[in-house]
Coordinates of C-alpha atoms in Angstrom, one line a residue:
X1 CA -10.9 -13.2 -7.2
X2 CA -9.2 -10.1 -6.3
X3 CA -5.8 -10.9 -4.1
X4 CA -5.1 -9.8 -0.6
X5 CA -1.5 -8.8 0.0
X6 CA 0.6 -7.4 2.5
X7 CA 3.9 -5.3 0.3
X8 CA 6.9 -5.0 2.5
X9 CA 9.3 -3.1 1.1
X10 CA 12.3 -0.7 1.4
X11 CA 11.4 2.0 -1.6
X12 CA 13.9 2.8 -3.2
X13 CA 12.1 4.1 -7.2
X14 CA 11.6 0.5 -7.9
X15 CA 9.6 -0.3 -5.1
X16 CA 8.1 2.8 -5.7
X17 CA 7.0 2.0 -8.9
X18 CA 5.9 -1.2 -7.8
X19 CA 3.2 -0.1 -5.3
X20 CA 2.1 2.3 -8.3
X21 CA 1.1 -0.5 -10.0
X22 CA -0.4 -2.2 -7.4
X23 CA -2.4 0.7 -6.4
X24 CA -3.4 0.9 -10.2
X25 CA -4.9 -2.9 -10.1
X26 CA -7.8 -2.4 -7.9
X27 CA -9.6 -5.2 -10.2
X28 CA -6.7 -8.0 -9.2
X29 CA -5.7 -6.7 -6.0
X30 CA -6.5 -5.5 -2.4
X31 CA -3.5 -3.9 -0.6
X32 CA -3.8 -4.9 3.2
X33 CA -1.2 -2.4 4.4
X34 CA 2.8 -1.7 3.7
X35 CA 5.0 -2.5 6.1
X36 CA 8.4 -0.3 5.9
X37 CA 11.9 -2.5 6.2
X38 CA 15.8 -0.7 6.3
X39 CA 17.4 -1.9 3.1
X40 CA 18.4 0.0 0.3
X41 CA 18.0 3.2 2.5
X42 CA 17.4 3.5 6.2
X43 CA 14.1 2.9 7.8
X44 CA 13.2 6.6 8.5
X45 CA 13.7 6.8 5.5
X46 CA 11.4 3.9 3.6
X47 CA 8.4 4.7 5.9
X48 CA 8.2 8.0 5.1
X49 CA 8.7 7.0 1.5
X50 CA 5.9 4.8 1.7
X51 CA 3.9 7.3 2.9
X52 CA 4.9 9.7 0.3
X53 CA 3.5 7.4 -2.3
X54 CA 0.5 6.6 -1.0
X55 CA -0.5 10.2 -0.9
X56 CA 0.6 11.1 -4.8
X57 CA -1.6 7.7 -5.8
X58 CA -4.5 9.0 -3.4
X59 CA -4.9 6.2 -1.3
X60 CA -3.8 7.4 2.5
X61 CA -6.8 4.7 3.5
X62 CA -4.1 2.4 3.1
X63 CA -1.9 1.5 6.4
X64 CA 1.6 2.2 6.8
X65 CA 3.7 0.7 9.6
X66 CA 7.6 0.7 10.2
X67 CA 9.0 -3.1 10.6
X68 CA 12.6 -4.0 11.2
X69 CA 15.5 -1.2 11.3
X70 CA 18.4 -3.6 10.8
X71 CA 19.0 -7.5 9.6
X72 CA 18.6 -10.2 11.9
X73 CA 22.2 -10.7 12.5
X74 CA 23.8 -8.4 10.4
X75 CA 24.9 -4.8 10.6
X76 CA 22.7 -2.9 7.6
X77 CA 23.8 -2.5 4.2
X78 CA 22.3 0.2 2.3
X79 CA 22.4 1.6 -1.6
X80 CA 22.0 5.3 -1.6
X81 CA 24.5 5.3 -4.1
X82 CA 22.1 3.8 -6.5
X83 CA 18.8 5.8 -4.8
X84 CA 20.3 8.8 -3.6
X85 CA 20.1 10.2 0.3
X86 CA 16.0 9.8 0.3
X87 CA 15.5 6.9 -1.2
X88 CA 13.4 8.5 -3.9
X89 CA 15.4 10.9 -5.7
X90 CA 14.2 11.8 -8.8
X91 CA 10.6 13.5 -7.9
X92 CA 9.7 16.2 -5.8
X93 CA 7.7 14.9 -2.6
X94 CA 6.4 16.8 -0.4
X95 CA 7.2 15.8 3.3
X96 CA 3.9 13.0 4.1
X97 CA 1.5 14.2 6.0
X98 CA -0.8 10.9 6.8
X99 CA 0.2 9.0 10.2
X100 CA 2.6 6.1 10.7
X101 CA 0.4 3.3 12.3
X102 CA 1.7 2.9 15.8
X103 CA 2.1 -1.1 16.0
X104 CA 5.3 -2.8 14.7
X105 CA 5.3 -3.7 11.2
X106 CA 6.0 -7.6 12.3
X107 CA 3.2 -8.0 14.8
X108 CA 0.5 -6.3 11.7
X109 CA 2.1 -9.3 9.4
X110 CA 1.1 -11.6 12.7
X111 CA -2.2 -10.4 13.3
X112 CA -3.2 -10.1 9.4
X113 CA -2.2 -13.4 8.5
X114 CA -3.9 -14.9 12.0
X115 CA -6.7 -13.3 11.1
X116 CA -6.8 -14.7 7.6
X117 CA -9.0 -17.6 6.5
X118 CA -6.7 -20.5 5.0
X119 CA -4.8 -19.3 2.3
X120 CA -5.8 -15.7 1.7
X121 CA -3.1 -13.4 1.8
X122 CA -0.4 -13.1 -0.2
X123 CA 3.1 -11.3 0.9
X124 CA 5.0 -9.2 -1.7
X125 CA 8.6 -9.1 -0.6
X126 CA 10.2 -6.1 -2.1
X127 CA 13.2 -5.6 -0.2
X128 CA 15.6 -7.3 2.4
X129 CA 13.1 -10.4 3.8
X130 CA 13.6 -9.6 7.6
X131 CA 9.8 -8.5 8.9
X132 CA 8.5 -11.7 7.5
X133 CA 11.2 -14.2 8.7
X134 CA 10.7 -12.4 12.1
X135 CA 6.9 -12.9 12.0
X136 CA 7.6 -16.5 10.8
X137 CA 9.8 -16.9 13.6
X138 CA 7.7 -15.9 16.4
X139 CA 4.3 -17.2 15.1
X140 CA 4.9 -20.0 13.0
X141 CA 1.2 -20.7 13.0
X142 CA 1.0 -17.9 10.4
X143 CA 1.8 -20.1 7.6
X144 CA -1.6 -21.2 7.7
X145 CA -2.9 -18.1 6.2
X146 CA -0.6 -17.7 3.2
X147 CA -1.8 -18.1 -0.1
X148 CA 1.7 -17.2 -1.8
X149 CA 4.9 -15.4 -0.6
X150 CA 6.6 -13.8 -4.1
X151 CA 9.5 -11.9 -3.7
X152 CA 12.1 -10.4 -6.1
X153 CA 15.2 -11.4 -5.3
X154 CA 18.2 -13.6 -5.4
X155 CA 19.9 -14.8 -9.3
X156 CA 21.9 -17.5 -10.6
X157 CA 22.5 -16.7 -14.1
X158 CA 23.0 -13.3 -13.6
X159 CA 25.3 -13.0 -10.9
X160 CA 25.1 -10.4 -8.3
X161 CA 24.3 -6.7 -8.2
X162 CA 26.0 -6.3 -5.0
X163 CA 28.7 -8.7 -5.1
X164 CA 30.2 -10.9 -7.7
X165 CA 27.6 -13.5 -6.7
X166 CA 24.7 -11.7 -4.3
X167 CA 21.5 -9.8 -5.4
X168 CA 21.1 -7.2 -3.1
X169 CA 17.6 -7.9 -1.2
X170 CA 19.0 -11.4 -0.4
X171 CA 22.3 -10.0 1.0
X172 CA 21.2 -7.5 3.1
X173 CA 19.8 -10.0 5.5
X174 CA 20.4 -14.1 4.2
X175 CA 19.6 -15.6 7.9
X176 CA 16.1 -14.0 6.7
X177 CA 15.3 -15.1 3.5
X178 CA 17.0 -18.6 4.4
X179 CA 14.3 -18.9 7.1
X180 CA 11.7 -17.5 4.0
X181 CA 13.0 -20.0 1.8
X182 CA 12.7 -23.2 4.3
X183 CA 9.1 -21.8 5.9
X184 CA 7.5 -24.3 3.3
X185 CA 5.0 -21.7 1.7
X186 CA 4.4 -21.7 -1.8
X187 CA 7.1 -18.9 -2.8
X188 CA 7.2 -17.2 -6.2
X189 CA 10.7 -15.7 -7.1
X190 CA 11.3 -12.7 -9.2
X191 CA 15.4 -12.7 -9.5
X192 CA 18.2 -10.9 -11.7
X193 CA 18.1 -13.3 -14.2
X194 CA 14.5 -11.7 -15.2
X195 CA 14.4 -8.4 -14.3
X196 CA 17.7 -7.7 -16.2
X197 CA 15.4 -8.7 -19.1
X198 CA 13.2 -5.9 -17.9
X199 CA 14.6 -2.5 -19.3
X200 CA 13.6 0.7 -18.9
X201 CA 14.3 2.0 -22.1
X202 CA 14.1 6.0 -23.1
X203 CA 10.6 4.7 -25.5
X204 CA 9.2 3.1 -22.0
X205 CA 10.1 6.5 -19.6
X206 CA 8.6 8.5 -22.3
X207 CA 5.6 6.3 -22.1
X208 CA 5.6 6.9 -18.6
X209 CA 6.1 10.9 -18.2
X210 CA 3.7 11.1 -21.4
X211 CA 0.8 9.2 -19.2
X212 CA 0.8 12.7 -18.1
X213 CA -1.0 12.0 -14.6
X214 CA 1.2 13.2 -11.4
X215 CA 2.0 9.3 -11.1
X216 CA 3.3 8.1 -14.3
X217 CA 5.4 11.3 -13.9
X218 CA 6.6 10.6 -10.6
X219 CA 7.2 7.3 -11.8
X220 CA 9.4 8.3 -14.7
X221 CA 11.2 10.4 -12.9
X222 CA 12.2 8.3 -10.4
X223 CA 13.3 5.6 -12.8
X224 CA 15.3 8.0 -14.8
X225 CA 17.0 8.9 -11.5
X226 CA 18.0 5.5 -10.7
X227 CA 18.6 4.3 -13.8
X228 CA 22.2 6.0 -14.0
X229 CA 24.0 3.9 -11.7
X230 CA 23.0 0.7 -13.5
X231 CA 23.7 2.3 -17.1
X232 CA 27.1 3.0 -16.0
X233 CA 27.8 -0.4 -14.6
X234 CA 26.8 -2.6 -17.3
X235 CA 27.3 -0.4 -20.7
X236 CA 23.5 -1.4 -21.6
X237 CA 21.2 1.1 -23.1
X238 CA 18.8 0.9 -20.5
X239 CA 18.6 0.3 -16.8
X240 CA 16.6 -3.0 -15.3
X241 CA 13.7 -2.6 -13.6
X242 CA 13.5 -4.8 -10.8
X243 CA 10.8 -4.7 -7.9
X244 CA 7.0 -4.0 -10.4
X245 CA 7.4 -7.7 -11.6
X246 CA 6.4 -9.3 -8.2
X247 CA 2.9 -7.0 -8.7
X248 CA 2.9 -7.7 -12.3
X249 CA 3.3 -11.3 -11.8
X250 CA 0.1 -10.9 -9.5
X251 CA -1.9 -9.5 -12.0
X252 CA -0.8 -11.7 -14.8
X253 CA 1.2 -14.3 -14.4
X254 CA 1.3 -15.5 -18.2
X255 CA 4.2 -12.8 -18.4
X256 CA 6.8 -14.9 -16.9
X257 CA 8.1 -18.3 -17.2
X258 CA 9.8 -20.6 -14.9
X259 CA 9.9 -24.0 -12.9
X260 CA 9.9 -25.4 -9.6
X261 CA 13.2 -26.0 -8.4
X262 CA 15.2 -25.6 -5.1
X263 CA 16.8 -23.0 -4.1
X264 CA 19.0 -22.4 -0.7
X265 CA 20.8 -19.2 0.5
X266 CA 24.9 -19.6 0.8
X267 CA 25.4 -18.0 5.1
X268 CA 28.8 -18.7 5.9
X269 CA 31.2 -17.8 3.1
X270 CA 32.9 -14.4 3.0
X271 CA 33.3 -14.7 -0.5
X272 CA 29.7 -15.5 -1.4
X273 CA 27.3 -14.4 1.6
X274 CA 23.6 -14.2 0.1
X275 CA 24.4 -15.9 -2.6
X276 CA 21.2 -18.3 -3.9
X277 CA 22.2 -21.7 -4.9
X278 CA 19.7 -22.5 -7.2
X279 CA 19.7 -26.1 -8.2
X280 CA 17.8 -25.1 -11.9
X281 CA 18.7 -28.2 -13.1
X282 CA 17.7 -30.4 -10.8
X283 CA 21.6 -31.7 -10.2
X284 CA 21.2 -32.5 -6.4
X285 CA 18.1 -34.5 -4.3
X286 CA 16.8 -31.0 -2.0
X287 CA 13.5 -30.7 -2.3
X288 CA 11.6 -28.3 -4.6
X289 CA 11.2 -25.1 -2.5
X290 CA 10.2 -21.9 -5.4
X291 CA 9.3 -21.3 -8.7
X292 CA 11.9 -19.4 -9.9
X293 CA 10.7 -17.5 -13.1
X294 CA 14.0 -17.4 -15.6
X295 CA 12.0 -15.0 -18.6
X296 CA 9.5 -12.0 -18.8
X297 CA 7.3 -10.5 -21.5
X298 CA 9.3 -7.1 -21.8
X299 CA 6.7 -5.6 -24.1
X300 CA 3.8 -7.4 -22.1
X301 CA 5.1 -6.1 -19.3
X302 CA 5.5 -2.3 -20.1
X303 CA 2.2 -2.3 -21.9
X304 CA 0.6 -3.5 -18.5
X305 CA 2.4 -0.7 -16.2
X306 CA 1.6 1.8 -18.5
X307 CA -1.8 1.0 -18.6
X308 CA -2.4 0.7 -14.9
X309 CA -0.7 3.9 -14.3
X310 CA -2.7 5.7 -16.3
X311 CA -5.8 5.2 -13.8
X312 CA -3.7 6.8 -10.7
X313 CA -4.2 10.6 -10.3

């Protein structure tokens, strides 16, 4: 049975690639709507990138509608030097033509999910959590219609991309992915510790720009744009690829491995703000909260976003 989901997200090329992928799955999913949050660049600047790639996959039948411009508590923390003053850099988008939807990204997560028998829709979580702890926070009820919350986000054996010990999604806003993480949903977590498993090697862009469809291009591009901060800070190869594995996990889930653990998000400290404590080992009595995938099938992987980019125009 095809899945329902809701993708917030901050795009940012991974995000972007991500939605590709989901667009590309029409056999496994149905995408509800996107719903635009500020995180790695402003939030003029993700909804119009949303709406940029709906129009290169073809698919401006799809809803777009602008959630939160800022954290819950926090002032916003963005990473244009990773994804360059649009957000997209990389490609050449034309300026999106098809309308933002009027109503507040949090109140279309409300509604949906109200509207929802038990257990139908699933959110995809792509960037800073702050629509959906606002939604869970004024409509609690919600939860009823949640089949699955999976988010990329957060690390343990990694370490942080943003700070020594914080992923970047997580930090941006950690009073909203604590609230996430305590909502007692079934929640599916995508962190460092696989996606920097998850390279995007020069074989695996050439896959891409070789699809030879205005998407797999687009999507190489934009990869190959991003890719140069992350090649310069670790030495590696290749640059992760973070946000597709939340849609890939979706489609098949047999690419990752994990297990059901607790994890909890670290508020107060200076030092380690957004950090996620995750108890992988089971060292303390918290209850299980996520399943916290720890490996990928690189090749599995790849293969799988080739081939569903290939169906895109």
């Amino acid at each position: 049975m095809r899945r329902k989901i809701i993708i917030d997200t901050d795009p940012g090329q991974d995000d972007g690639v991500a939605i590709l992928l989901a667009l590309g799955s029409p056999a496994e999913i149905e995408v509800l709507g996107l719903v635009a949050v500020a995180g790695n660049v402003p939030l003029a600047r993700t909804e119009s990138n949303a709406r940029k790639l709906l129009e290169v996959a073809g698919r401006t039948d799809i809803p777009v509608f602008a959630g939160c411009p800022r954290p819950m508590l926090r002032p916003l923390v963005t990473a244009e030097h990773i994804h360059g003053e649009t957000g997209l850099d990389g490609p050449s988008f034309d300026d999106p033509t098809m309308p933002l939807q009027q109503q507040h990204g949090v109140d279309f997560i409300i509604d949906a999910l109200r509207a929802a028998a038990d257990a139908e829709i699933t959110l995809c979580c792509l960037g800073p959590m702050t629509d959906l702890a606002l939604a869970l926070v004024k409509a609690p009820d919600i939860t009823r219609g949640i089949r699955e919350i999976v988010l990329m986000g957060g690390a343990h054996f990694e370490g942080g991309n943003i700070t020594p010990s914080a992923e970047f999604n997580v930090y941006v806003d950690p009073e909203a992915a604590d609230i996430v993480l305590r909502c007692g949903c079934s929640i599916t977590m995508l962190p460092l510790d696989v996606t920097h498993t998850v390279l995007s090697t020069e074989e695996r862009l050439g896959r891409l720009a070789a699809i030879g469809n205005r998407c797999g291009i687009a999507a190489a591009e934009m990869l190959r744009f991003s890719e140069r901060f992350d090649l310069a800070r670790y030495g590696w190869s290749a640059a992760p690829l973070h946000d597709p594995n939340v849609i890939a996990y979706l489609i098949d889930p047999s690419l990752y491995t994990g297990r059901t653990i607790n994890v909890t998000v670290e508020l107060a400290s200076e030092l380690s703000r957004g950090m996620t404590i995750v108890d992988y080992w089971s060292v303390t009595d918290r209850a299980a909260n996520v399943q916290y995938m720890r490996s990928a099938n690189v090749d599995g992987f790849y293969d799988l976003l080739v081939e569903r980019l290939a169906v895109l125009p």
